Coordinates of C-alpha atoms in Angstrom, one line a residue:
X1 CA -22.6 -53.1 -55.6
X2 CA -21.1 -49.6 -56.4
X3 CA -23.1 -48.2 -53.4
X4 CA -21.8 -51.4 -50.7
X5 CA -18.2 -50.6 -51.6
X6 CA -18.5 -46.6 -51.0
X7 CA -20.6 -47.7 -48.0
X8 CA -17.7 -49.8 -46.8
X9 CA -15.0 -47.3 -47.6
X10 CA -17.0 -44.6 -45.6
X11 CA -17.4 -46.6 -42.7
X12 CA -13.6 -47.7 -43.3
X13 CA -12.6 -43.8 -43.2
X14 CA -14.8 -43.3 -40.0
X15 CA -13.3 -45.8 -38.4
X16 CA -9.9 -45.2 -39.2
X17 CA -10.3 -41.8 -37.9
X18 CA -12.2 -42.5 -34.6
X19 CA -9.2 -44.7 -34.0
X20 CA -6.6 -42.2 -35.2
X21 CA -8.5 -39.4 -32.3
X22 CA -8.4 -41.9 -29.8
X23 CA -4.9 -42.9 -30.0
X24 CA -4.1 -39.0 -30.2
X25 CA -5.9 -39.0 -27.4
X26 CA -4.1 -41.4 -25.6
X27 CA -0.8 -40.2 -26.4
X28 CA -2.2 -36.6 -25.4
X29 CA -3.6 -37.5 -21.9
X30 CA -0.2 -39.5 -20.9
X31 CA 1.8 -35.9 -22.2
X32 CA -0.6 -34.2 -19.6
X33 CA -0.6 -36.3 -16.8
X34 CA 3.1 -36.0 -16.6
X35 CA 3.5 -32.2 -17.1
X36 CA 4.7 -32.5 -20.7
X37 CA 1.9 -29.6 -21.4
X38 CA 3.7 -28.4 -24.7
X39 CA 3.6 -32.0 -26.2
X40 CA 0.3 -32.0 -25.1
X41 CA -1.3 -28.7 -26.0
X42 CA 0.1 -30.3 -30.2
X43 CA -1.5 -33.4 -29.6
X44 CA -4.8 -32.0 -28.5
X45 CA -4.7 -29.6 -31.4
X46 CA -4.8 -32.4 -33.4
X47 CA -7.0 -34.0 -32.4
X48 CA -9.3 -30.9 -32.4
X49 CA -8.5 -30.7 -36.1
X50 CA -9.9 -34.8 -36.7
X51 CA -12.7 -34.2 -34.8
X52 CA -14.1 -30.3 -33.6
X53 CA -16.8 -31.8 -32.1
X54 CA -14.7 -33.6 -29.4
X55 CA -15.5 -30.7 -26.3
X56 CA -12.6 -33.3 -23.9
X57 CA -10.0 -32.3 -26.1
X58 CA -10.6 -28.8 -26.5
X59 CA -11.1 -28.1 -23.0
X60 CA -7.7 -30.0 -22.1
X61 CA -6.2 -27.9 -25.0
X62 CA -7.3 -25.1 -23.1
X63 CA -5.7 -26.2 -19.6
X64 CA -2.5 -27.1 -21.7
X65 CA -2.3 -23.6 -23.0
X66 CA -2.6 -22.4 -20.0
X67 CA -0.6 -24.0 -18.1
X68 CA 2.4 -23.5 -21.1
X69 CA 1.4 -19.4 -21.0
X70 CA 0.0 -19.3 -24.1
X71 CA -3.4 -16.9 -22.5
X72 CA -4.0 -16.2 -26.6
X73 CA -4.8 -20.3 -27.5
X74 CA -6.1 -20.8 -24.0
X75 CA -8.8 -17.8 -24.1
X76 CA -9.8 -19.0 -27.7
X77 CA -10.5 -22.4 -26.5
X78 CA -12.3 -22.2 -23.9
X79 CA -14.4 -19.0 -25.7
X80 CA -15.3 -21.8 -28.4
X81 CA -16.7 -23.6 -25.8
X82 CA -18.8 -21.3 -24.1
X83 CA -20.5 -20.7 -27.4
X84 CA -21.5 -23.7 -27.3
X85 CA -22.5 -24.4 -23.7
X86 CA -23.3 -21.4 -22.0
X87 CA -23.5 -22.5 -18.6
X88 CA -19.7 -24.6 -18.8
X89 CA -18.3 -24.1 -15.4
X90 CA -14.8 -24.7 -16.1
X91 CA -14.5 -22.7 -19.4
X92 CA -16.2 -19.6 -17.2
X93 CA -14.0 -20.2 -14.5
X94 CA -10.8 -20.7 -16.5
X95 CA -11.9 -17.3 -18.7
X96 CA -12.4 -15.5 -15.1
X97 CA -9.1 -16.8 -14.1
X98 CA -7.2 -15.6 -17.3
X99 CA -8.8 -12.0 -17.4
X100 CA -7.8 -12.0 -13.6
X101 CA -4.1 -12.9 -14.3
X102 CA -4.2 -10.6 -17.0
X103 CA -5.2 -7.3 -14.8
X104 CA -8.3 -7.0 -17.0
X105 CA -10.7 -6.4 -14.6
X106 CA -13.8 -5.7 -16.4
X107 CA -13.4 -8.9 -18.5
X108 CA -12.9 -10.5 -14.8
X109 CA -16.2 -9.1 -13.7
X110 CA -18.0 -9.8 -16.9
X111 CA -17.0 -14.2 -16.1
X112 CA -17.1 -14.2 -12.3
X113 CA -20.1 -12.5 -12.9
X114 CA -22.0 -15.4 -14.5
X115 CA -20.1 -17.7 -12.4
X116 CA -22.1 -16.4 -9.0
X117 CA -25.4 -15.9 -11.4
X118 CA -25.0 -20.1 -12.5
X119 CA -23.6 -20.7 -9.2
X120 CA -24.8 -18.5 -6.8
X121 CA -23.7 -20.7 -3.6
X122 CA -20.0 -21.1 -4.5
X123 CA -18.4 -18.2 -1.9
X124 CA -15.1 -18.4 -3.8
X125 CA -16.7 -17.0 -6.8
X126 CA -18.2 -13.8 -4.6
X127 CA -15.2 -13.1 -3.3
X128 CA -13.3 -13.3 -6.2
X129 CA -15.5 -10.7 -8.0
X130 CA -15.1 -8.6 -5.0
X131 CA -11.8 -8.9 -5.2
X132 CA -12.1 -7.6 -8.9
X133 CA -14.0 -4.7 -8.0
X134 CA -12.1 -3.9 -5.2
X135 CA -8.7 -3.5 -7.7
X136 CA -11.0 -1.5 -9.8
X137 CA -11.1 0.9 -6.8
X138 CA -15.2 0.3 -6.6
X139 CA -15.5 -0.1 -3.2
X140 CA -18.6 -0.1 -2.5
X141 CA -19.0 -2.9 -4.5
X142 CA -16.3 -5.0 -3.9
X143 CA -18.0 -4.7 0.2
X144 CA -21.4 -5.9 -1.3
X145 CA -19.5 -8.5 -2.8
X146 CA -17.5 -9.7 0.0
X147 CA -20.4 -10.0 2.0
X148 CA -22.3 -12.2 0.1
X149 CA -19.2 -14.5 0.2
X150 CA -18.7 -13.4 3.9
X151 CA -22.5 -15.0 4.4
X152 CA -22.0 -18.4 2.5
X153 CA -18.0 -18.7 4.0
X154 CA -17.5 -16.7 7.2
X155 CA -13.9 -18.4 7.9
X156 CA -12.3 -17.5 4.6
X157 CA -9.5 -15.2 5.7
X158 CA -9.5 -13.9 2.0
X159 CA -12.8 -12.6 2.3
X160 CA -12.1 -10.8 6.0
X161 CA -9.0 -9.6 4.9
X162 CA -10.8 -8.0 1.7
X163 CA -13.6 -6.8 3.8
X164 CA -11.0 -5.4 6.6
X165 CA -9.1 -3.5 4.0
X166 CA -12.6 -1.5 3.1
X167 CA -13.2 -0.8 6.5
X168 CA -9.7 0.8 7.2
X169 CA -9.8 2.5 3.8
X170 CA -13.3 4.1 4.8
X171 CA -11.8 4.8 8.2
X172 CA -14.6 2.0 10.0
X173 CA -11.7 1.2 12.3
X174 CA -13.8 -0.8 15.2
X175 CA -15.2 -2.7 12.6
X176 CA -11.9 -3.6 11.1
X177 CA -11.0 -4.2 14.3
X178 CA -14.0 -6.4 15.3
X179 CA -13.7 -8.7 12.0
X180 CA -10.5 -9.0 11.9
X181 CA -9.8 -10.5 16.0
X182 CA -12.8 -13.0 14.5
X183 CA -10.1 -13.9 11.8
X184 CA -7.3 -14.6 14.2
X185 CA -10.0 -16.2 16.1
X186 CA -9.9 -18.8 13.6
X187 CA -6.1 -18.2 12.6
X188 CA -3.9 -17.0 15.5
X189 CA -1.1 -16.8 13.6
X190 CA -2.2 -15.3 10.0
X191 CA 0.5 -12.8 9.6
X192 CA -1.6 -10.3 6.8
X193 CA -4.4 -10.6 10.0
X194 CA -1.7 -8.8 12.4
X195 CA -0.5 -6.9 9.9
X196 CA -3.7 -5.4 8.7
X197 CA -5.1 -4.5 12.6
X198 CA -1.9 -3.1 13.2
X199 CA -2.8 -0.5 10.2
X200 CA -5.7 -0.2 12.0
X201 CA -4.4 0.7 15.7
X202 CA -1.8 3.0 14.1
X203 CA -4.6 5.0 11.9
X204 CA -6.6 5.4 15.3
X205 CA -3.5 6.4 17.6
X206 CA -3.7 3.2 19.8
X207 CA 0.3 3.5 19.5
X208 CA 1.0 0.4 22.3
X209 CA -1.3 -1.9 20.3
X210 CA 0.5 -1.3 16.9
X211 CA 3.3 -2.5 18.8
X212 CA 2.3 -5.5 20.3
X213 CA 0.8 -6.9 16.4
X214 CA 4.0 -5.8 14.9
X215 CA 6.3 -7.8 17.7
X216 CA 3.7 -10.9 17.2
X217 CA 5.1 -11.6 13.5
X218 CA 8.3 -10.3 13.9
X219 CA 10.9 -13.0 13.5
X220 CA 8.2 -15.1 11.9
X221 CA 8.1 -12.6 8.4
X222 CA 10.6 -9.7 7.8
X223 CA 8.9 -6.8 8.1
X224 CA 9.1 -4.4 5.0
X225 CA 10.4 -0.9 5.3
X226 CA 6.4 0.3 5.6
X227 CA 5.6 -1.9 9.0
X228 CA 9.8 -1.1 10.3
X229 CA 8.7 2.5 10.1
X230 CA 5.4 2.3 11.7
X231 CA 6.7 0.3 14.3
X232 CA 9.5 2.7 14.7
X233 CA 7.4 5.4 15.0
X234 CA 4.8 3.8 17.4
X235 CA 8.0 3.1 19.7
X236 CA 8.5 7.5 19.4
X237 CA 5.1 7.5 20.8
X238 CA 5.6 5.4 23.7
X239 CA 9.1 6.8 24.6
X240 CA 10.9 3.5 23.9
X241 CA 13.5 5.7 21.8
X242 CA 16.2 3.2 21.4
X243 CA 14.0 0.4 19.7
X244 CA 12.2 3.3 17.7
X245 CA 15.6 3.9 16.5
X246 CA 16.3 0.3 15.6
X247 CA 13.4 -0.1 13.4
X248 CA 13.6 3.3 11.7
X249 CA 16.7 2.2 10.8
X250 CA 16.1 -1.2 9.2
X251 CA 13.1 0.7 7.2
X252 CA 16.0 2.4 5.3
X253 CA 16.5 -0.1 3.1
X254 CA 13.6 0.7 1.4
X255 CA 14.5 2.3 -2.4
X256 CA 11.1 4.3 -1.9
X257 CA 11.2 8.0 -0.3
X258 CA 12.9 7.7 3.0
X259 CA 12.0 11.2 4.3
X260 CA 9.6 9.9 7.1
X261 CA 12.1 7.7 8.1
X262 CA 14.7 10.1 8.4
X263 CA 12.1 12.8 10.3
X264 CA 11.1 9.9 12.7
X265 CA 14.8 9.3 13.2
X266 CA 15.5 12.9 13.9
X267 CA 12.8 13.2 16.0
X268 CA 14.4 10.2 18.3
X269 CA 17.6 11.4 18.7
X270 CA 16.7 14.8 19.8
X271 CA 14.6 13.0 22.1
X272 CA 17.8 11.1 23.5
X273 CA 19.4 14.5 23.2
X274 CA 21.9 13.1 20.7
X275 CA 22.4 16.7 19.0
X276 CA 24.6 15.4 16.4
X277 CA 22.5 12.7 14.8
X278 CA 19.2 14.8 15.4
X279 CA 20.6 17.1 13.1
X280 CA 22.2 15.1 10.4
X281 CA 18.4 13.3 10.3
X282 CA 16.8 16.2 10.4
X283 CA 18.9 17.7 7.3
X284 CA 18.5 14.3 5.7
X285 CA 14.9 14.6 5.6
X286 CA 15.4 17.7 4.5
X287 CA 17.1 16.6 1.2
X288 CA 14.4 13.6 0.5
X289 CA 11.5 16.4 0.8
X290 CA 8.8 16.6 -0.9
X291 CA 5.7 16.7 1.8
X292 CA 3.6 19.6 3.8
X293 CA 6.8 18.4 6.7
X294 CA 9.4 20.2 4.9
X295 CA 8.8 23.1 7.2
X296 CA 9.1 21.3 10.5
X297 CA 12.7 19.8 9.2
X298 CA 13.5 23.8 8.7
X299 CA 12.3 25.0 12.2
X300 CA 14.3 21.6 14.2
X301 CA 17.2 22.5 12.1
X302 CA 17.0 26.0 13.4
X303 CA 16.2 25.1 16.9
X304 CA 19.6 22.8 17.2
X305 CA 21.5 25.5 15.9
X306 CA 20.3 28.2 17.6
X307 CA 20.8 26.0 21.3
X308 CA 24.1 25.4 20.5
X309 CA 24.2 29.2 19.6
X310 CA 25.1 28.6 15.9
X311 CA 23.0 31.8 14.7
X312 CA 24.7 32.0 11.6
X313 CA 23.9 28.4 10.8
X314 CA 20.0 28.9 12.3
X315 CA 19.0 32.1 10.7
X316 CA 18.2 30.8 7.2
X317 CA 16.6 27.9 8.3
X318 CA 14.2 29.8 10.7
X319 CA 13.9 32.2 7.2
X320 CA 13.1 28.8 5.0
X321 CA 10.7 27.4 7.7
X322 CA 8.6 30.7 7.9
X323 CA 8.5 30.9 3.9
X324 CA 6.8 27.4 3.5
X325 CA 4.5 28.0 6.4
X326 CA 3.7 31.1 7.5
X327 CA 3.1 30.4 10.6
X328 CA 4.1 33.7 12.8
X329 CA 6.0 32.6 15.6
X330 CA 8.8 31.5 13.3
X331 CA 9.4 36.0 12.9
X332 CA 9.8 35.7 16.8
X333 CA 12.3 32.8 16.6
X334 CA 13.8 34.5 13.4
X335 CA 13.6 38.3 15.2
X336 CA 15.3 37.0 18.4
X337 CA 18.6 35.2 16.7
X338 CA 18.7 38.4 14.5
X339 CA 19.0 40.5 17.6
X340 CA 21.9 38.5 19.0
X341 CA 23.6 37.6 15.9
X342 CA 23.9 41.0 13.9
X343 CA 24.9 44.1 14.7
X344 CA 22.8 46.1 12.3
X345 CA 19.6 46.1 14.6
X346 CA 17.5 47.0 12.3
X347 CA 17.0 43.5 10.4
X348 CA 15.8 42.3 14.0
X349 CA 13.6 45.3 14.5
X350 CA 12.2 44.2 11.1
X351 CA 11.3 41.0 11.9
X352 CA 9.8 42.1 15.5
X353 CA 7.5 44.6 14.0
X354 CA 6.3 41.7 11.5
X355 CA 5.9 39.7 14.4
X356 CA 3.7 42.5 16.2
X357 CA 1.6 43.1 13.6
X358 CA 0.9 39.4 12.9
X359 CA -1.7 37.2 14.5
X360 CA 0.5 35.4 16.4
X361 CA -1.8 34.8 19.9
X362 CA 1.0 34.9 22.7
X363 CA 0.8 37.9 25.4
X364 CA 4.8 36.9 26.9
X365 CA 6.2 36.9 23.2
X366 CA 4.3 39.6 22.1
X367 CA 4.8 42.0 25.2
X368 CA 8.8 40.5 24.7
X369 CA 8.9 41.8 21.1
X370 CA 7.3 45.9 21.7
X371 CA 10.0 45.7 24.5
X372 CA 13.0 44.8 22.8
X373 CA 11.8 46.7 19.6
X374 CA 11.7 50.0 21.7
X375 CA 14.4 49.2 23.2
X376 CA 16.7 48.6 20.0
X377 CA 15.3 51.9 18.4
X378 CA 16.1 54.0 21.1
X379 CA 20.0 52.6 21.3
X380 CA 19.6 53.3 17.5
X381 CA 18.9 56.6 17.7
X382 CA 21.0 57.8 20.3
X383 CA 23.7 56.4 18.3
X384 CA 22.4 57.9 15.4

């Protein structure tokens, strides 16, 4: 009789508790189907806590987590489930996911790894490791990658996008080029698609085509300061100054270095002769410096000067140009404002003889220089 009534009184508990899970349950699955994923994420936990075998609540514990921010509770979850069943899709995929948001890519790798290995014909899982790799700077692998998802998915614009950047990076441009007009084949209007061939005509020179994929999205996106400046500059190359000056402007408002900017600006205004803002550019430039250019601000600073015969103002730039580059003509340039702007001809006899002597290739400027230098040390010494 003893052993009927704790029978009973187990059976009692057990039943009392199956209906306690299920109406936590309940109340659990009504939080989440109306985006109430706090109340939800407690009311799961509970339940996990009545029973820990129940693999429904843990996994929409996991989703509640995640969807709250809570990556800690979420990653636990769904890494207790896993232990228990390998092979869970969602748990993998959720893991992958996490470690993905996170910027962890090894972790990434390790999940969407064994997602492609269990599910080897899912192309989003391919690509997503590529894409892994790929931010891991392995290139080679992300492209091995992208092409097996490229083979199961060839219009997934994620996976030609990713498989067009590592042909620009590895400077494959006709290939770039060739699977990215199959892209806007299937999306003529894909605005990273226009934006990434663009990169592609402007890395091989094809100036007038960078234009004509830059104009295609503009007014559909705002271009950022990078595209305004390549556009501008592609507009330099076609001697459409005006519009190159338009877009080199509105690339200003960039906080990054604007020294290109600036130089390309420069460089159109001396093209439109505009003196005045050619100079102000070029000194502008000058300030932001920090690249092998800084030279070539130095020598077009000079050269306005010294056409507007501002020798004093020309001199030390010429001097500044020639110290960051060497390169000999600048003692010619530097040699012939000396000779008309000081008296004391012997700095410009200097700077002749150091251009003589130099390697400088040029037979007018070199047979110019032994001239004037004989010419300056006779006056000298009959004066002398």
């Amino acid at each position: 009789m003893k052993q009927l009534i704790l029978l009973v009184i187990n059976v009692t508990t057990i039943l009392s508790s199956l209906a306690q899970v299920d109406s936590t349950l309940i109340l659990a699955n009504e939080a989440y189907e109306n985006g109430d994923y706090l109340l939800a994420y407690d009311l799961y936990q509970k339940s996990i806590e009545i029973d820990t075998n129940d693999i429904r609540a843990y996994k929409k514990a996991g989703l509640s987590a995640y969807n709250i921010g809570n990556m800690a509770s979420a990653k636990t979850l769904f890494l207790s489930i896993i232990k228990r069943d390998s092979m869970d899709r969602m748990s993998l995929s959720q893991l992958a996911s996490i470690y993905e948001r996170e910027n962890n890519a090894p972790k990434a790798i390790k999940y969407y790894t064994q997602l492609t290995s269990i599910f080897p014909d899912n192309s989003v899982y391919w690509r997503k490791l590529a894409q892994q790799y790929a931010q891991a700077g392995m290139s080679l692998d992300a492209f091995h990658y992208y092409n097996e998802s490229y083979k199961l998915n060839n219009r997934d614009i994620s996976t030609i996008k990713g498989i067009s950047e590592i042909f620009i990076g590895n400077k494959q441009y006709e290939d770039a080029d060739t699977i990215i007009n199959k892209g806007l084949q299937l999306d003529s209007t894909n605005v990273l698609l226009y934006q990434l061939l663009a990169r592609s005509k402007y890395k091989q020179k094809d100036y007038d085509s960078t234009v004509y994929c830059l104009k295609r999205i503009t007014g559909v996106v705002d271009l950022n300061a990078y595209y305004n400046k390549m556009l501008g500059y592609s507009y330099i190359q076609i001697d459409s100054f005006d519009r190159a000056i338009y877009y080199l402007q509105k690339s200003l408002t960039d906080d990054g270095s604007k020294e290109y900017a600036y130089y390309y600006l420069a460089t159109a205004y001396d093209e439109l002769d505009n003196e005045a803002n050619a100079l102000f550019y070029y000194k502008k430039a000058l300030e932001e410096g920090i690249s092998s250019n800084v030279p070539n601000y130095h020598r077009n600073i000079a050269k306005l000067y010294n056409e507007n015969n501002q020798l004093k103002e020309a001199i030390p730039h010429y001097k500044d140009a020639y110290k960051y580059s060497d390169d000999p003509v600048l003692l010619f340039y530097l040699a012939r404002a000396c000779d008309v702007y000081y008296k004391d001809k012997s700095i410009a006899i200097n700077y002749y003889n150091k251009y003589i002597k130099s390697e400088h290739e040029h037979t007018e400027y070199k047979d110019y220089a032994k001239s004037r230098m004989r010419i300056l040390k006779e006056a000298k010494h009959q004066r002398g």
